[in-house]
Structures are given as structure tokens and as C-alpha cells.
Coordinates of C-alpha atoms and ligand atoms in Angstrom, one line a residue:
Chain A
M1 CA 154.0 120.0 90.5
S2 CA 153.3 119.9 94.0
F3 CA 155.4 118.7 97.0
F4 CA 152.5 117.5 99.1
S5 CA 150.7 114.3 99.4
D6 CA 147.0 114.2 98.2
K7 CA 145.8 114.0 101.9
A8 CA 147.9 117.0 102.7
L9 CA 146.5 119.1 99.7
K10 CA 143.4 118.3 100.8
E11 CA 144.0 119.6 104.1
L12 CA 145.4 122.8 102.7
D13 CA 142.5 123.5 100.8
E14 CA 140.3 123.3 103.7
I15 CA 142.6 125.3 105.5
K16 CA 142.5 128.4 102.8
K17 CA 138.9 128.3 103.1
R18 CA 138.8 129.8 106.5
Y19 CA 140.7 133.0 105.6
P20 CA 140.6 135.7 103.1
T21 CA 144.1 136.2 102.2
R22 CA 146.8 133.5 101.5
R23 CA 149.0 134.5 103.8
A24 CA 146.9 134.1 106.9
A25 CA 147.1 130.3 105.7
A26 CA 150.9 130.0 106.5
L27 CA 150.6 129.2 110.1
P28 CA 148.2 126.3 109.9
A29 CA 150.2 125.4 106.1
L30 CA 153.4 125.2 108.3
Y31 CA 151.8 122.6 110.8
V32 CA 150.8 120.5 107.8
A33 CA 154.1 120.8 106.0
Q34 CA 156.2 119.7 109.2
K35 CA 153.7 116.6 109.5
E36 CA 154.2 116.2 105.9
F37 CA 158.7 116.6 106.1
G38 CA 159.0 115.8 109.7
W39 CA 160.5 119.3 110.6
L40 CA 160.6 122.7 109.0
S41 CA 163.5 121.7 106.3
P42 CA 164.1 124.2 103.6
E43 CA 161.9 121.9 101.4
A44 CA 159.2 122.2 103.4
I45 CA 159.3 126.0 103.9
D46 CA 159.7 126.0 100.2
A47 CA 156.4 123.9 99.5
V48 CA 154.6 126.0 101.9
A49 CA 155.8 129.3 99.7
R50 CA 155.2 127.6 96.6
H51 CA 151.7 126.5 97.6
L52 CA 150.4 129.8 99.0
T53 CA 152.8 131.6 96.1
L54 CA 154.6 133.7 98.7
P55 CA 158.3 134.4 98.5
P56 CA 159.9 131.7 100.9
A57 CA 161.4 134.6 103.0
V58 CA 158.1 135.6 104.0
V59 CA 157.2 132.2 105.1
K60 CA 160.6 131.6 106.6
G61 CA 160.5 135.2 108.6
T62 CA 157.2 133.9 109.9
A63 CA 158.2 130.4 110.6
T64 CA 161.1 131.4 112.7
F65 CA 159.4 133.6 115.1
Y66 CA 157.6 130.8 116.9
S67 CA 159.2 128.4 119.0
M68 CA 157.0 125.2 118.6
Y69 CA 157.6 124.6 115.0
K70 CA 160.5 122.1 114.7
H71 CA 163.0 124.1 113.1
R72 CA 165.5 121.2 113.4
Q73 CA 165.2 117.4 112.8
V74 CA 164.1 115.9 116.1
G75 CA 163.9 112.7 117.6
R76 CA 160.6 109.9 117.5
H77 CA 159.4 111.9 120.4
L78 CA 159.6 115.3 121.5
I79 CA 159.6 116.0 125.1
Q80 CA 158.5 119.2 126.4
V81 CA 159.3 120.5 130.2
C82 CA 158.1 123.4 131.5
T83 CA 160.3 124.9 133.9
N84 CA 158.5 128.1 134.4
V85 CA 158.1 129.4 138.2
S86 CA 154.9 127.1 139.4
C87 CA 157.1 124.3 138.1
M88 CA 160.5 125.4 139.2
I89 CA 159.3 125.3 142.7
F90 CA 158.4 121.6 142.5
G91 CA 161.8 120.9 141.1
A92 CA 160.9 120.8 137.6
E93 CA 165.3 121.6 136.9
N94 CA 165.9 118.4 138.4
L95 CA 163.9 116.6 135.9
L96 CA 166.4 117.8 133.5
G97 CA 169.1 116.5 134.8
L98 CA 167.4 113.1 135.5
L99 CA 166.9 113.1 131.5
E100 CA 170.2 113.8 131.1
E101 CA 171.2 110.5 133.2
K102 CA 168.9 108.4 131.6
Y103 CA 168.4 109.0 128.0
G104 CA 171.6 111.5 127.4
V105 CA 169.4 114.0 126.3
T106 CA 170.0 117.7 127.3
P107 CA 168.0 120.6 126.0
G108 CA 167.6 121.7 122.8
G109 CA 169.1 118.3 121.7
T110 CA 168.5 114.7 120.9
S111 CA 169.5 111.3 122.5
P112 CA 172.3 109.7 120.7
D113 CA 169.8 106.5 120.1
G114 CA 167.4 109.1 118.2
R115 CA 164.5 108.4 120.7
F116 CA 164.1 111.6 122.2
S117 CA 164.2 115.4 121.8
L118 CA 163.9 117.8 124.8
V119 CA 163.0 121.2 124.7
I120 CA 162.5 123.8 127.8
M121 CA 159.0 125.0 127.6
E122 CA 157.5 128.3 129.2
C123 CA 154.3 127.7 131.4
I124 CA 151.8 125.0 129.7
G125 CA 149.0 125.9 131.9
A126 CA 149.0 122.8 134.1
C127 CA 150.6 124.6 137.1
D128 CA 148.2 123.1 139.5
K129 CA 149.8 119.8 138.6
A130 CA 153.5 120.9 138.6
P131 CA 156.0 119.6 137.3
A132 CA 154.5 119.4 134.3
M133 CA 155.5 118.3 130.3
L134 CA 154.0 117.5 127.1
V135 CA 155.4 114.6 125.2
D136 CA 154.6 115.0 121.4
E137 CA 150.8 116.1 122.0
D138 CA 150.1 114.4 125.3
F139 CA 150.2 116.3 128.9
H140 CA 151.8 114.5 132.0
S141 CA 151.8 116.0 135.1
D142 CA 152.8 115.8 138.7
L143 CA 156.2 114.7 137.7
T144 CA 158.2 112.5 140.2
R145 CA 161.8 111.1 140.1
N146 CA 160.2 107.4 139.0
G147 CA 156.8 108.8 137.7
I148 CA 158.8 110.9 134.7
I149 CA 160.6 107.7 133.8
N150 CA 157.6 105.4 134.0
I151 CA 156.0 107.7 131.6
L152 CA 158.8 108.0 129.2
E153 CA 159.2 104.3 128.8
S154 CA 155.9 104.0 127.3
Y155 CA 157.2 106.0 124.5
K156 CA 159.0 103.6 122.1
Chain B
M1 CA 126.3 129.4 141.8
E2 CA 128.9 128.3 139.3
Y3 CA 128.0 129.1 135.5
L4 CA 131.2 128.8 133.9
L5 CA 132.3 125.4 135.5
R6 CA 129.0 124.5 135.4
N7 CA 128.8 120.6 134.7
I8 CA 132.4 120.2 133.7
D9 CA 132.8 117.1 136.3
S10 CA 130.4 115.1 134.3
P11 CA 132.6 113.1 131.9
N12 CA 130.7 114.0 128.8
S13 CA 130.2 117.6 129.6
A14 CA 132.1 118.3 126.0
E15 CA 129.1 117.0 124.2
I16 CA 126.5 119.0 122.6
T17 CA 123.6 116.8 123.6
E18 CA 124.9 117.1 127.3
Y19 CA 125.3 120.7 126.9
E20 CA 121.9 121.2 125.6
K21 CA 120.4 118.8 128.4
A22 CA 121.8 121.1 130.9
G23 CA 120.2 124.3 129.4
G24 CA 122.8 125.1 126.8
Y25 CA 122.3 127.0 123.8
E26 CA 119.1 128.6 125.6
G27 CA 120.9 132.1 125.8
L28 CA 121.8 132.3 122.2
K29 CA 117.9 131.1 121.3
K30 CA 116.7 134.0 123.3
A31 CA 119.6 136.5 122.1
L32 CA 118.6 135.8 118.3
K33 CA 115.1 137.6 119.2
I34 CA 116.9 140.6 120.5
D35 CA 118.1 143.6 118.3
P36 CA 122.0 143.9 118.0
K37 CA 122.0 147.6 119.5
D38 CA 120.0 146.1 122.6
L39 CA 121.9 143.5 123.1
I40 CA 125.1 145.6 123.2
E41 CA 122.9 147.9 125.7
L42 CA 122.3 144.8 127.6
V43 CA 126.1 144.1 128.2
K44 CA 127.0 147.4 128.9
K45 CA 124.5 147.6 131.7
S46 CA 125.5 144.1 132.9
G47 CA 128.9 145.7 133.8
L48 CA 131.0 142.9 132.3
R49 CA 134.7 143.6 131.9
G50 CA 137.1 141.7 130.1
R51 CA 138.8 138.8 131.8
G52 CA 142.1 138.5 129.3
G53 CA 144.0 140.8 132.0
A54 CA 143.1 144.6 131.6
G55 CA 139.4 144.1 132.7
F56 CA 138.3 146.7 129.9
P57 CA 134.3 147.0 130.1
T58 CA 133.1 145.0 127.2
G59 CA 130.0 146.6 126.5
M60 CA 132.2 149.9 125.7
K61 CA 134.4 147.9 123.4
W62 CA 131.3 146.3 121.4
M63 CA 130.1 149.9 121.4
F64 CA 133.3 151.1 119.6
A65 CA 133.4 148.4 116.9
S66 CA 129.8 148.6 116.2
A67 CA 129.9 152.3 115.9
D68 CA 132.4 152.0 112.9
P69 CA 130.7 151.7 109.4
K70 CA 133.3 149.2 107.7
F71 CA 132.4 145.7 107.2
P72 CA 133.2 142.7 107.6
K73 CA 133.7 143.0 111.0
Y74 CA 135.8 139.9 113.0
L75 CA 135.2 138.6 116.3
V76 CA 138.3 136.7 117.6
C77 CA 138.5 134.8 121.2
N78 CA 141.7 135.1 122.7
A79 CA 142.4 131.5 123.8
D80 CA 146.5 132.1 123.9
E81 CA 146.5 131.5 127.7
G82 CA 150.2 132.3 128.0
E83 CA 150.7 134.3 131.3
P84 CA 152.8 132.1 133.4
G85 CA 150.3 130.6 136.1
T86 CA 147.0 130.5 134.2
F87 CA 145.2 127.8 133.3
K88 CA 141.9 129.1 133.9
D89 CA 140.5 128.7 130.1
R90 CA 141.7 125.4 130.1
P91 CA 138.7 123.9 131.6
I92 CA 136.0 125.7 129.6
L93 CA 138.3 124.8 126.1
E94 CA 138.4 121.3 127.3
K95 CA 135.7 120.2 129.1
N96 CA 132.9 123.2 128.2
P97 CA 133.5 124.2 124.6
H98 CA 129.7 124.7 123.9
L99 CA 129.5 127.5 126.4
L100 CA 132.2 129.3 124.4
I101 CA 130.5 128.4 121.2
E102 CA 127.4 129.9 122.4
G103 CA 128.8 132.8 123.6
M104 CA 130.7 133.7 120.5
A105 CA 127.5 133.0 118.4
I106 CA 125.8 135.5 120.7
S107 CA 128.6 138.1 120.5
A108 CA 128.6 137.8 116.6
H109 CA 124.9 138.4 116.5
A110 CA 125.4 141.8 118.4
L111 CA 128.3 142.8 116.4
K112 CA 126.7 141.6 113.5
S113 CA 130.3 139.6 112.5
E114 CA 129.8 136.8 110.3
K115 CA 133.2 135.5 110.8
G116 CA 134.9 134.6 114.0
Y117 CA 138.3 132.9 115.0
I118 CA 139.6 131.2 118.3
Y119 CA 143.4 131.7 118.6
L120 CA 144.0 128.9 120.4
R121 CA 147.7 128.4 122.1
G122 CA 149.9 125.7 120.4
E123 CA 150.4 124.1 123.7
Y124 CA 147.0 122.7 124.3
P125 CA 146.9 120.3 121.6
Y126 CA 143.9 118.6 123.0
A127 CA 141.6 121.3 123.1
K128 CA 142.0 121.8 119.8
T129 CA 140.5 118.3 118.9
V130 CA 137.6 119.0 121.3
L131 CA 136.9 122.1 119.9
E132 CA 137.0 121.6 116.1
K133 CA 134.7 118.5 117.4
A134 CA 132.4 120.8 119.1
I135 CA 132.3 123.4 116.4
A136 CA 131.3 120.7 113.7
Q137 CA 128.5 119.7 116.1
A138 CA 127.4 123.0 116.5
Y139 CA 127.0 123.6 112.8
K140 CA 125.2 120.3 112.6
R141 CA 122.5 121.8 114.9
G142 CA 122.2 125.1 112.9
Y143 CA 123.9 126.9 116.0
L144 CA 126.7 128.4 113.6
G145 CA 126.7 128.6 109.7
A146 CA 124.8 130.4 107.1
D147 CA 121.5 130.5 108.6
I148 CA 121.7 130.1 112.6
L149 CA 118.2 128.4 113.9
G150 CA 116.5 129.6 110.7
S151 CA 117.0 133.5 112.0
G152 CA 118.8 134.5 108.7
I153 CA 121.8 135.7 110.8
K154 CA 125.1 134.0 109.7
F155 CA 128.4 132.9 111.7
D156 CA 131.3 131.1 110.5
L157 CA 133.7 130.1 113.5
S158 CA 137.1 128.3 113.3
V159 CA 140.2 127.3 115.4
H160 CA 143.6 129.4 114.5
Q161 CA 146.5 127.5 116.0
G162 CA 149.3 129.5 117.9
A163 CA 152.8 128.0 117.9
G164 CA 154.1 129.1 120.9
A165 CA 154.9 132.5 121.5
Y166 CA 153.6 134.5 124.5
I167 CA 153.4 137.7 122.8
C168 CA 150.8 136.6 120.4
G169 CA 148.2 136.8 123.7
E170 CA 148.5 140.7 123.0
E171 CA 145.7 141.5 120.7
T172 CA 147.4 143.6 118.1
A173 CA 150.4 140.4 117.8
L174 CA 147.7 137.9 117.6
I175 CA 146.3 139.5 115.1
D176 CA 149.4 139.9 113.1
S177 CA 149.8 136.4 113.7
I178 CA 146.3 135.3 112.3
E179 CA 147.5 136.9 109.1
G180 CA 150.4 134.7 108.8
R181 CA 153.2 137.4 110.2
R182 CA 155.6 137.4 113.2
G183 CA 153.5 138.3 116.1
Q184 CA 154.7 141.8 116.9
P185 CA 152.5 144.4 118.6
R186 CA 151.1 147.5 116.4
I187 CA 151.3 150.6 117.3
K188 CA 147.7 152.2 118.6
P189 CA 145.9 153.9 117.8
P190 CA 144.2 152.8 115.4
F191 CA 142.8 150.5 117.7
P192 CA 141.6 146.7 116.5
V193 CA 138.0 148.0 117.1
S194 CA 138.3 150.2 114.0
V195 CA 141.4 148.7 112.1
G196 CA 142.0 145.1 113.1
L197 CA 142.1 141.9 111.4
F198 CA 142.9 142.3 107.6
G199 CA 142.0 145.8 108.2
K200 CA 138.8 145.4 109.6
P201 CA 137.0 146.4 112.5
T202 CA 137.9 143.6 115.2
I203 CA 136.7 142.5 118.7
V204 CA 139.1 140.6 120.5
N205 CA 137.6 138.9 124.1
N206 CA 139.0 136.5 126.1
V207 CA 137.3 133.2 126.3
E208 CA 136.3 133.7 129.9
T209 CA 135.0 136.9 128.9
L210 CA 132.9 135.5 126.1
S211 CA 131.8 132.4 128.2
N212 CA 129.8 134.9 130.4
L213 CA 127.5 136.1 127.5
P214 CA 124.9 132.8 127.8
F215 CA 124.5 133.7 131.4
I216 CA 123.9 137.3 131.0
V217 CA 121.6 136.9 128.4
E218 CA 119.9 134.0 130.7
V219 CA 119.5 136.3 133.8
G220 CA 119.5 139.8 132.7
A221 CA 121.9 142.6 133.2
E222 CA 120.4 143.7 136.6
A223 CA 120.7 140.1 138.1
Y224 CA 124.4 139.7 136.9
S225 CA 125.6 143.0 138.0
K226 CA 124.6 142.1 141.7
I227 CA 127.0 139.3 141.7
G228 CA 130.4 140.0 143.6
N229 CA 131.5 143.8 143.3
P230 CA 129.3 145.8 141.7
E231 CA 132.1 148.0 140.0
C232 CA 132.9 144.8 138.2
P233 CA 130.6 142.2 138.6
G234 CA 130.3 138.4 137.9
N235 CA 132.1 135.0 138.8
K236 CA 135.9 135.0 138.1
L237 CA 137.7 132.0 137.6
F238 CA 141.0 132.0 139.7
C239 CA 143.6 129.3 139.1
I240 CA 145.8 128.7 142.1
S241 CA 149.0 127.2 141.8
G242 CA 152.1 126.9 144.0
H243 CA 152.8 126.0 147.9
V244 CA 148.8 125.5 148.4
A245 CA 147.2 122.1 149.7
K246 CA 144.6 122.1 146.8
P247 CA 145.7 124.0 144.0
G248 CA 143.2 124.2 140.9
V249 CA 140.5 126.6 139.2
Y250 CA 138.1 128.0 141.2
E251 CA 135.0 129.8 140.3
L252 CA 134.1 132.4 142.6
P253 CA 132.5 136.0 142.9
M254 CA 134.3 138.7 141.8
G255 CA 135.9 140.5 145.2
T256 CA 136.4 137.2 146.9
T257 CA 139.5 138.1 149.4
L258 CA 142.8 136.6 148.5
R259 CA 142.6 135.2 152.1
D260 CA 139.4 133.3 151.5
I261 CA 140.9 132.1 148.0
I262 CA 144.1 130.5 149.8
Y263 CA 142.7 129.5 153.0
G264 CA 139.2 129.0 152.5
H265 CA 139.3 127.4 149.2
A266 CA 142.6 126.0 148.3
G267 CA 143.4 124.6 151.7
G268 CA 145.9 127.1 153.0
I269 CA 149.8 126.7 152.9
K270 CA 151.0 122.8 152.1
N271 CA 152.4 121.1 154.6
G272 CA 151.9 123.4 157.5
K273 CA 154.6 126.0 156.1
A274 CA 154.2 129.8 156.7
L275 CA 153.3 132.1 153.7
K276 CA 156.1 134.3 152.3
A277 CA 154.5 135.9 149.2
V278 CA 151.7 135.7 146.7
I279 CA 151.4 136.8 143.4
P280 CA 147.9 137.5 142.7
G281 CA 147.4 137.9 139.0
G282 CA 150.0 135.9 137.0
I283 CA 153.7 136.4 136.6
S284 CA 153.7 139.9 134.9
T285 CA 151.7 141.4 138.2
P286 CA 153.3 142.6 141.4
V287 CA 154.0 140.2 144.2
F288 CA 152.1 140.8 147.3
P289 CA 154.0 140.0 151.2
P290 CA 151.8 138.2 153.5
D291 CA 150.2 141.5 154.8
K292 CA 147.7 142.0 151.6
L293 CA 145.8 138.9 152.2
D294 CA 142.7 141.0 152.7
C295 CA 142.5 142.2 149.1
P296 CA 139.4 142.0 147.4
M297 CA 140.2 140.1 144.4
D298 CA 138.7 142.2 141.5
F299 CA 139.7 144.6 138.8
V300 CA 139.3 147.9 140.9
S301 CA 140.5 146.6 144.5
V302 CA 143.6 144.9 143.3
P303 CA 145.2 148.1 141.8
K304 CA 144.2 149.9 145.4
F305 CA 146.5 147.2 147.1
G306 CA 149.3 148.1 144.6
S307 CA 148.9 145.2 142.0
M308 CA 146.5 143.9 139.3
L309 CA 144.0 141.4 139.5
G310 CA 145.4 140.1 135.5
S311 CA 144.5 136.9 134.6
G312 CA 143.3 135.7 138.3
A313 CA 146.6 133.2 138.3
V314 CA 147.3 133.4 142.0
I315 CA 150.9 131.7 142.7
V316 CA 151.6 131.1 146.2
F317 CA 155.1 130.8 147.7
D318 CA 156.3 129.4 151.2
E319 CA 159.0 130.3 153.6
T320 CA 161.3 128.2 151.8
T321 CA 161.2 129.7 148.6
C322 CA 163.9 131.9 147.2
L323 CA 162.5 134.6 145.8
V324 CA 165.8 135.7 143.7
R325 CA 165.5 132.5 142.1
V326 CA 161.9 133.1 141.3
T327 CA 162.5 136.5 139.8
W328 CA 165.5 135.2 137.9
R329 CA 163.3 132.6 136.2
A330 CA 160.2 135.2 135.6
L331 CA 163.1 137.2 133.8
K332 CA 164.1 134.3 131.7
F333 CA 160.6 134.1 130.6
F334 CA 160.3 137.8 129.3
E335 CA 163.7 137.5 127.9
H336 CA 163.1 134.5 125.9
E337 CA 159.2 136.1 124.9
S338 CA 160.3 139.6 124.1
C339 CA 159.2 139.9 120.6
G340 CA 162.3 142.3 119.8
K341 CA 160.7 145.5 118.5
C342 CA 161.2 147.6 121.2
T343 CA 164.7 148.0 122.0
P344 CA 164.3 148.8 126.2
C345 CA 162.3 145.4 126.2
R346 CA 164.4 143.6 123.8
E347 CA 167.9 144.5 126.0
G348 CA 166.9 145.1 129.2
T349 CA 164.9 142.2 129.8
G350 CA 168.3 140.2 129.0
W351 CA 170.1 142.3 131.4
L352 CA 168.0 141.7 134.2
R353 CA 168.0 138.3 133.7
T354 CA 171.7 138.5 133.9
V355 CA 172.4 140.6 136.6
L356 CA 169.6 138.3 138.7
E357 CA 171.5 135.1 137.4
R358 CA 174.9 136.4 138.7
I359 CA 173.1 137.5 142.2
E360 CA 171.6 134.3 142.5
N361 CA 174.8 132.2 141.8
G362 CA 176.9 134.0 144.5
Q363 CA 178.5 136.3 141.9
G364 CA 176.6 139.6 142.8
R365 CA 178.7 142.8 142.9
P366 CA 177.9 145.7 145.4
G367 CA 175.4 148.2 143.7
D368 CA 173.6 145.2 141.9
V369 CA 170.4 145.8 143.5
E370 CA 170.4 149.1 142.7
L371 CA 171.4 148.5 139.0
L372 CA 168.5 146.2 138.7
E373 CA 166.1 149.1 139.8
D374 CA 167.9 151.5 137.1
I375 CA 167.6 149.2 134.4
S376 CA 163.7 148.3 135.2
K377 CA 163.3 152.1 135.4
N378 CA 164.5 152.5 132.1
I379 CA 162.0 149.7 130.4
A380 CA 159.2 151.2 132.4
G381 CA 156.8 153.2 130.1
K382 CA 159.2 153.0 127.4
T383 CA 157.8 150.1 125.2
L384 CA 154.8 149.5 122.7
C385 CA 153.0 146.9 125.0
P386 CA 153.0 146.2 128.3
L387 CA 155.3 143.1 128.3
G388 CA 158.2 145.6 128.9
D389 CA 156.4 147.3 131.9
G390 CA 155.3 143.9 133.5
A391 CA 159.1 142.7 133.3
A392 CA 160.2 145.9 135.1
S393 CA 157.3 146.0 137.4
V394 CA 158.2 142.3 138.5
V395 CA 161.6 143.3 139.6
M396 CA 160.7 146.4 140.9
N397 CA 157.9 145.1 143.2
F398 CA 160.2 141.9 144.5
I399 CA 163.1 144.3 145.4
K400 CA 160.4 146.7 147.1
H401 CA 159.1 144.2 149.2
F402 CA 162.1 141.6 149.8
R403 CA 165.2 144.1 149.3
G404 CA 166.8 142.3 152.4
E405 CA 166.8 138.9 150.4
F406 CA 168.4 140.7 147.3
E407 CA 170.9 142.3 149.5
G408 CA 171.6 138.9 151.5
H409 CA 172.3 137.3 148.3
L410 CA 175.2 139.7 147.6
K411 CA 177.1 138.4 150.4
G412 CA 177.6 134.9 149.6
G413 CA 175.0 133.7 147.5
C414 CA 171.8 131.7 147.7
T415 CA 171.3 130.0 151.0
F416 CA 168.0 128.6 150.3
N417 CA 167.9 124.7 149.6
A418 CA 167.2 124.0 145.7
P419 CA 163.5 122.6 145.1
E420 CA 163.5 118.8 145.3
F421 CA 161.9 116.5 143.3
R422 CA 158.2 116.2 144.0
Q423 CA 157.0 113.5 146.2
A424 CA 153.8 111.6 144.8
Ligands
LIG501 C1 151.8 140.5 126.8 C2 150.6 140.5 126.9 C3 150.2 139.1 126.8 C4 148.8 139.1 126.7 N1 148.3 137.6 126.9 C5 146.5 137.6 126.8 C6 146.4 136.0 127.0 O1 147.0 135.1 126.8 N2 145.1 135.9 126.6 C7 144.2 136.9 127.0 O2 143.1 136.7 127.0 N3 144.6 138.0 127.0 C8 145.6 138.5 126.7 N4 146.6 139.9 126.8 C9 145.4 140.8 126.5 C10 144.8 141.2 125.3 O3 145.8 142.2 124.8 C11 143.3 141.7 125.3 O4 143.3 142.9 126.2 C12 142.6 140.5 125.7 O5 142.6 139.7 124.9 C13 141.1 141.5 125.5 O6 140.0 140.7 126.0 P1 139.3 140.8 127.0 O7 138.7 142.4 127.0 O8 138.1 140.0 127.1 O9 139.8 140.9 128.5 C14 147.7 140.1 126.8 C15 148.2 141.1 126.6 C16 149.6 141.6 126.8 C17 150.0 142.8 126.8
LIG502 S1 154.6 126.9 135.5 FE1 154.7 125.2 134.6 S2 152.4 124.8 133.6 FE2 152.7 126.7 134.3

């Protein structure tokens, strides 16, 4: 019995072909599980472990090392704001206050309406257009006070 | 002449047809006719050095890997690009992916490797889409796969997506991460060229390094070795951020001076302000005061001026910047990214951040600057990988060049204005 949808199972089969060991499929399989379950819940970890026939503790141990997996339930959209040096000197930290004011979301948390979760990022490779953020999988840069709100308003 | 960013302004630069039209994959065709041994010799003669940070001679690394009798051999492209301030590999990954794929196919032939991975940072989801599409196109045209262009040579390539851990840019941590483990650096030796991915000989090279290969094969070792500084030739991608008028990625010959990069190419300091400090090679490299601008930017010259070329990430600070705050933010990064394996790094980066934080907040104590130096000395040289050294040398060098600013903070905290919102 499997906890994955047929589509996910097909994806997992493709992934496993790329590696000579089962364990090497863990990182990509965790991404698949995250998509299926919404976050890396204990069930999601378990599903990956069973699928790759690895002990759940091994899978969990690997997963928790990496900060970009969703280790908690998150809102509909994930805002990832870079505050590293090149962004900091262009006021990235001010953006955090603005987001709290406007949406009631603080770093590590989710807005009360479940719309946005917020995390602080290290450099995301857009330093020439600082400050920068990722919303879900989209890059946004040159963020100004009004600009960031206009962008976020398009994420419902 | 640009050969790394050639053509990237065209809207379809990532398409294989567009790349072929501009002469793409000709280098691979030529390379397939060259014996692997001679190809390695060519790379050695070209003088190419790795662009991932350390500047290790690529031909030498290849020779070690090729001398190892074990098979299979793995070729891994390091596209983790995590060093803060660095965004130089991104234009290749997003706009010129076939240059990298061609470079990897050439390298694979030289190294007799039949399997390659591109370790791509999780923060670049768009690059993943572009790369996977480009790889599929390359398979279709026979540049990858079981029988490349009818030569009988085999090379399979796939993307392995990281998940937000800076340390996975370090090559042995990267290998662990592909194997499905927590990314923690291994003790060396053995080096990856003999015991690497899945215990096999493994060559890890940076995106930009591998992207030099098609051009080297095209023009030959001798012509290549005459570009820039003969001791480490070729073009280099410099990424400039901070207080300059025109931040961005510039492809310039190795040895271009820092002054020329900042004032000649990046338009000088923004809004007519004065320059205060420059980080020449990414956050982990020692800061320069303004009197070092004549430093030629290459792997041999920058150390003579007291820093490192690193990833070629130039970060510029104007007179309004609080450097204590910059140092604090850098250490917050190192604390967050320490993998936790070595005690001096795991504990020390946290202590440094704590002391810097209280200095910046006006709660510094007499002797705190000396305390920072003492902690740094106890990290440097006592860790398995260079992350700890980097953290220590950031603190030591900011203090060395700007001691007055740190001590000034001890008497009443920070007097700089906090950075304001960006104006459009
Ligand atoms: C903490 C740390 C982070 C690193 N991050 C990267 C990186 O993001 N990209 C990269 O190419 N090399 C990185 N390196 C260097 C790699 O370990 C390795 O030297 C490099 O990928 C070799 O490729 P090259 O010879 O082509 O430069 C890092 C090293 C350390 C110690
Ligand atoms: S420092 Fe923010 S994107 Fe690089």
C-alpha cells in the first residue's frame, strides 16, 4: 500500500532511476512528499521512508538539516525575504516591520488569515537588485515600501 | 570579448537552436575527436583555475581523478552559489544553460565519466525549470545520452536540487547531500577525486569553471592562456552589489583592477557618496579599505593585497554604512549556516554574533573588541572546512581596518542612521 498518488509515484520512479542508491533519492523524494502532503508532516516523512525502504529516523534526520523544506504547516503563500548584507543596506529589515503591520505576519509565523507565511532568507542571489524576496517560486527584487505590497496583493 | 555571457541579452538565449546558431556545441564536436588524455593536457596548458572560490588548477584536479583506476567516475557541477553577494552563475544557469551542458559533456569525455549531476541550490527554482528543459533538448539532439553524436561516448546528466544549506557548497558536504545525508564536510584525505560520490572518484567543478571549456577547446590552450593574467588566465564573472550606480554581473579579464570594476564598469559610488569599504570576493573574504582599489582581481594578486578573490562577489559600502552592523549580519549568517560538526565553528560563530549584537545595540562592554579577536583566533585553523576560518577572518579584518568604529560603538552604541527603504 502506498501513501502517494499515482502521479507522485511516477515522479518517484523517475527520480530513483537517476541514482545508484535508494538513499540518494531522499532529497528529491522529500520535495515530492512536500507537494503531496503540503508540508513535511510525520506522515510525509513516513511515506518517503517506506517508499525508499529507509528507517524514518534516517529520512527525518536528513530532512531537518535543510531549511527550505516546510517543517511546519505554512500559509497559502510563502514569503522568503533576504536580509543578508547587500539587501540589509537597502533596508530589507524595514520590509519585515511593514509585513507585520499590513498582514500580521512575523518571521517564522503565518498571518492569522492563513494567507502568508514569512521566513528570513540568507542571500538568494539577487543582490544587484536588493532588497529581494522569493514568493513561493517567484523572484521579486528592487523592493520598495509600496512595491512589496503591490506585489503581495497579487497573491490571494 | 565575452564568451560566458555571449548572447544572453537575446530573449531566446536558453533555447538550443539559438545556442547552436551562435556556434554552440561546436566545441563538443571538436572535443569528441580528441583523446581524453590530450584533452586533460589541453586544460592543464590553458591554465584554467576553478571559479568556485579556491582557484585550484582544473587540469591538475582532472589529472588526479583520471589517474585513479576506479570506475565509474562522477562529474558534479557545483551550482550551489550560496556565498552572500554572489549571483554570477545565475545568468549562465537561467540564460545560457547549454554552455554549461556543453562544458560538462566535454569534461565528461576527458574524464571518462558517464554520469553527471548539477547540484543546484534550492533558491533557484526558475533555473531548475530552464536546466531541465535544456537537458531534455540536449538529449534529443544527441549531445547527451548513450551515444553522443554517434561517437560511442556515453554521458547522462541530471539536476539535483539542494534545499537551502550554504555548507552544501563545500564539495564534500555537497557529496553527502547528493547521497541523501545531512550536508556535513568530510575529513580530507581522502579527497573526492579518489573517494567521492558513492565512494567513487568524483570531480566537483563550479558552473563558471565548466562553462569555460567550450571556449578553451574552440580557441586552444595558448590563446586562452594569454587572456588576463597569465598566472590565472581567462575571463571572470564579477558580480557587484551594494552602493554602486550600476550593480550587476560583468564578464572581464582576470586581473582587472578593483578600481576599474567599481568606477569603470559599475558606474562608481551611488549618489556621489564616498567609498568606505569593499568586500572583494563574497562575504567570507577579508574586507578592503579604500586604499586597496589598485588590486588586480585574480587568484594570485588578491592574496598579495590581503584578501581573496573568492567567488568574485564585490560588495561596496559607502560612508553611511555601519560596518559593525555589516559584521554582525555576516556572523548571523555564519551562525545559521554552521553545520554543527566542529565545536569551535558551531559555538564560536554564535558567540561572535552575540558580542557583535550587544556592541551594535549599545550594550558593549569594555574589552569586547579584544574578546571578538580572542574568539576569532580560537576558531581560525581549528575547523574541518573553511567556513569557520571565513567567519573568524571576517571579524578580524573588519576590526583590523575599522577598529575605531568598533571602539566608538562601545561608548554609546551605533550613531549611524539605519538603512532606509529603497527608493524606486
Ligand atoms: C563553506 C564553503 C562553501 C562553498 N560554496 C561553494 C559554492 O556555492 N559554489 C562553488 O562552486 N564552490 C563552493 N565552494 C568551493 C567548493 O568546495 C569547491 O572547491 C569547488 O566547487 C570546486 O570547483 P572549482 O575547482 O571549479 O572551483 C565552497 C567551499 C566552502 C568551504
Ligand atoms: S544579499 Fe540579498 S539577495 Fe544577495
